[in-house]
Coordinates of N, CA and C in Angstrom, one line a residue:
L19 N 7.1 -26.6 -42.3 CA 7.4 -25.2 -42.4 C 6.6 -24.6 -43.6
H20 N 6.6 -25.3 -44.7 CA 6.0 -24.8 -45.9 C 4.5 -24.5 -45.7
I21 N 3.8 -25.4 -45.0 CA 2.4 -25.2 -44.7 C 2.2 -24.0 -43.8
T22 N 3.1 -23.7 -42.9 CA 3.0 -22.6 -42.0 C 3.1 -21.3 -42.8
V23 N 4.1 -21.3 -43.7 CA 4.3 -20.1 -44.6 C 3.1 -19.9 -45.4
L24 N 2.5 -20.9 -46.0 CA 1.3 -20.8 -46.9 C 0.1 -20.2 -46.1
E25 N 0.0 -20.8 -44.9 CA -1.2 -20.3 -44.0 C -1.0 -18.9 -43.7
N26 N 0.2 -18.5 -43.3 CA 0.5 -17.1 -43.0 C 0.3 -16.1 -44.2
Q27 N 0.8 -16.5 -45.3 CA 0.6 -15.7 -46.5 C -0.9 -15.6 -46.8
G28 N -1.7 -16.7 -46.7 CA -3.1 -16.6 -47.0 C -3.8 -15.7 -46.0
F29 N -3.4 -15.8 -44.8 CA -4.1 -15.0 -43.7 C -3.8 -13.5 -44.0
Q30 N -2.5 -13.2 -44.3 CA -2.1 -11.8 -44.5 C -2.6 -11.2 -45.8
H31 N -2.6 -12.0 -46.9 CA -2.8 -11.4 -48.2 C -4.0 -12.0 -48.9
G32 N -4.6 -13.0 -48.3 CA -5.8 -13.7 -48.9 C -5.3 -14.9 -49.7
Y33 N -6.2 -15.8 -49.9 CA -6.0 -17.1 -50.6 C -6.4 -16.9 -52.0
A34 N -5.7 -17.7 -52.9 CA -6.0 -17.7 -54.3 C -7.4 -18.1 -54.6
S35 N -8.0 -19.1 -53.8 CA -9.3 -19.6 -54.0 C -9.8 -20.2 -52.7
P36 N -11.2 -20.3 -52.6 CA -11.7 -21.0 -51.4 C -11.2 -22.4 -51.2
G37 N -11.0 -23.1 -52.3 CA -10.5 -24.5 -52.3 C -9.1 -24.6 -51.8
Y38 N -8.3 -23.6 -52.2 CA -6.9 -23.5 -51.8 C -6.9 -23.2 -50.3
E39 N -7.7 -22.3 -49.9 CA -7.8 -21.9 -48.4 C -8.2 -23.1 -47.6
A40 N -9.2 -23.9 -48.0 CA -9.6 -25.0 -47.2 C -8.5 -26.1 -47.1
A41 N -7.8 -26.3 -48.2 CA -6.7 -27.3 -48.2 C -5.6 -26.9 -47.3
I42 N -5.2 -25.6 -47.3 CA -4.1 -25.1 -46.5 C -4.5 -25.2 -45.0
Q43 N -5.7 -24.7 -44.7 CA -6.2 -24.8 -43.3 C -6.3 -26.2 -42.8
R44 N -6.8 -27.1 -43.6 CA -6.8 -28.5 -43.2 C -5.4 -29.1 -42.9
D45 N -4.5 -28.8 -43.8 CA -3.1 -29.3 -43.6 C -2.5 -28.6 -42.3
Y46 N -2.8 -27.3 -42.1 CA -2.2 -26.6 -41.0 C -2.8 -27.2 -39.7
R47 N -4.1 -27.4 -39.6 CA -4.7 -28.0 -38.4 C -4.2 -29.4 -38.2
E48 N -3.9 -30.1 -39.2 CA -3.4 -31.5 -39.1 C -2.0 -31.5 -38.4
M49 N -1.3 -30.4 -38.6 CA 0.1 -30.3 -37.9 C -0.1 -30.3 -36.4
F50 N -1.1 -29.7 -35.9 CA -1.2 -29.5 -34.4 C -2.3 -30.4 -33.8
Y51 N -3.2 -30.9 -34.6 CA -4.3 -31.7 -34.1 C -4.6 -32.8 -35.1
P52 N -3.7 -33.8 -35.1 CA -3.8 -34.9 -36.1 C -5.2 -35.6 -36.1
S53 N -5.7 -36.0 -37.2 CA -7.0 -36.7 -37.3 C -6.9 -38.1 -37.0
S54 N -5.8 -38.7 -36.7 CA -5.6 -40.1 -36.4 C -6.3 -40.5 -35.1
P55 N -7.2 -41.4 -35.1 CA -7.8 -41.9 -33.8 C -6.8 -42.5 -32.9
A56 N -5.8 -43.1 -33.4 CA -4.8 -43.7 -32.5 C -4.0 -42.6 -31.8
W57 N -3.7 -41.5 -32.5 CA -3.0 -40.4 -31.9 C -3.8 -39.8 -30.8
R58 N -5.1 -39.6 -31.1 CA -6.0 -39.0 -30.1 C -6.1 -39.8 -28.8
T59 N -6.3 -41.1 -29.1 CA -6.4 -42.1 -27.9 C -5.2 -42.0 -27.1
Q60 N -4.0 -42.0 -27.7 CA -2.7 -42.0 -27.0 C -2.6 -40.7 -26.2
V61 N -3.0 -39.6 -26.8 CA -2.9 -38.3 -26.1 C -3.8 -38.3 -24.8
I62 N -5.0 -38.8 -25.0 CA -5.8 -38.9 -23.8 C -5.2 -39.8 -22.7
H63 N -4.7 -40.9 -23.1 CA -4.1 -41.8 -22.2 C -2.9 -41.2 -21.5
D64 N -2.0 -40.6 -22.2 CA -0.8 -39.9 -21.7 C -1.2 -38.7 -20.8
S65 N -2.2 -38.0 -21.1 CA -2.7 -36.8 -20.3 C -3.3 -37.3 -19.0
R66 N -4.0 -38.4 -19.0 CA -4.6 -38.9 -17.8 C -3.5 -39.4 -16.8
A67 N -2.5 -40.1 -17.4 CA -1.4 -40.6 -16.6 C -0.6 -39.4 -16.0
L68 N -0.3 -38.4 -16.8 CA 0.4 -37.2 -16.3 C -0.4 -36.5 -15.2
L69 N -1.7 -36.4 -15.4 CA -2.5 -35.7 -14.4 C -2.5 -36.4 -13.1
Q70 N -2.5 -37.8 -13.1 CA -2.4 -38.5 -11.9 C -1.1 -38.2 -11.2
Q71 N 0.0 -38.2 -11.9 CA 1.3 -37.9 -11.3 C 1.3 -36.5 -10.7
V72 N 0.7 -35.5 -11.4 CA 0.6 -34.1 -10.9 C -0.2 -34.1 -9.6
L73 N -1.3 -34.8 -9.5 CA -2.2 -34.8 -8.3 C -1.4 -35.4 -7.1
V74 N -0.7 -36.5 -7.4 CA 0.1 -37.1 -6.3 C 1.1 -36.1 -5.8
Q75 N 1.9 -35.5 -6.7 CA 2.9 -34.5 -6.3 C 2.3 -33.3 -5.6
L76 N 1.1 -32.9 -6.0 CA 0.5 -31.7 -5.4 C 0.0 -32.0 -4.0
A77 N -0.5 -33.2 -3.8 CA -0.9 -33.7 -2.5 C 0.3 -33.7 -1.5
Q78 N 1.4 -34.1 -2.0 CA 2.6 -34.1 -1.1 C 3.1 -32.7 -0.8
V79 N 3.0 -31.8 -1.7 CA 3.5 -30.4 -1.5 C 2.5 -29.7 -0.6
T80 N 1.2 -29.9 -0.7 CA 0.2 -29.1 0.0 C -0.2 -29.7 1.3
T81 N 0.2 -30.9 1.6 CA -0.1 -31.5 2.9 C 0.8 -30.9 4.0
P82 N 0.2 -30.3 5.0 CA 1.0 -29.7 6.0 C 1.7 -30.8 6.9
P83 N 2.9 -30.5 7.3 CA 3.6 -31.5 8.2 C 2.8 -31.7 9.5
A84 N 2.9 -32.9 10.0 CA 2.2 -33.2 11.3 C 2.9 -32.4 12.4
S85 N 2.1 -31.9 13.3 CA 2.6 -31.2 14.4 C 3.1 -32.2 15.4
P86 N 4.2 -31.8 16.1 CA 4.8 -32.8 17.1 C 3.7 -33.0 18.2
Q87 N 3.7 -34.2 18.7 CA 2.8 -34.5 19.8 C 3.4 -34.1 21.2
R88 N 2.6 -33.6 22.0 CA 3.1 -33.2 23.4 C 2.8 -34.4 24.3
P89 N 3.8 -34.7 25.2 CA 3.6 -35.8 26.1 C 2.6 -35.5 27.2

């Protein structure tokens, strides 16, 4: 929360120095997009798995029911 407050204050009122601005923006970005390669790899893996589930469900929802066969 503290980083969010600092980022907002800097955006609204300016930062005390360019170095301070860079540090706050780096920390703020890290909150939402961590620099850890392991985190990024896991997010890609999880996203692909979820997308596959969505595509399977979408195919089931959008496939029209088979029409009854006439004798």
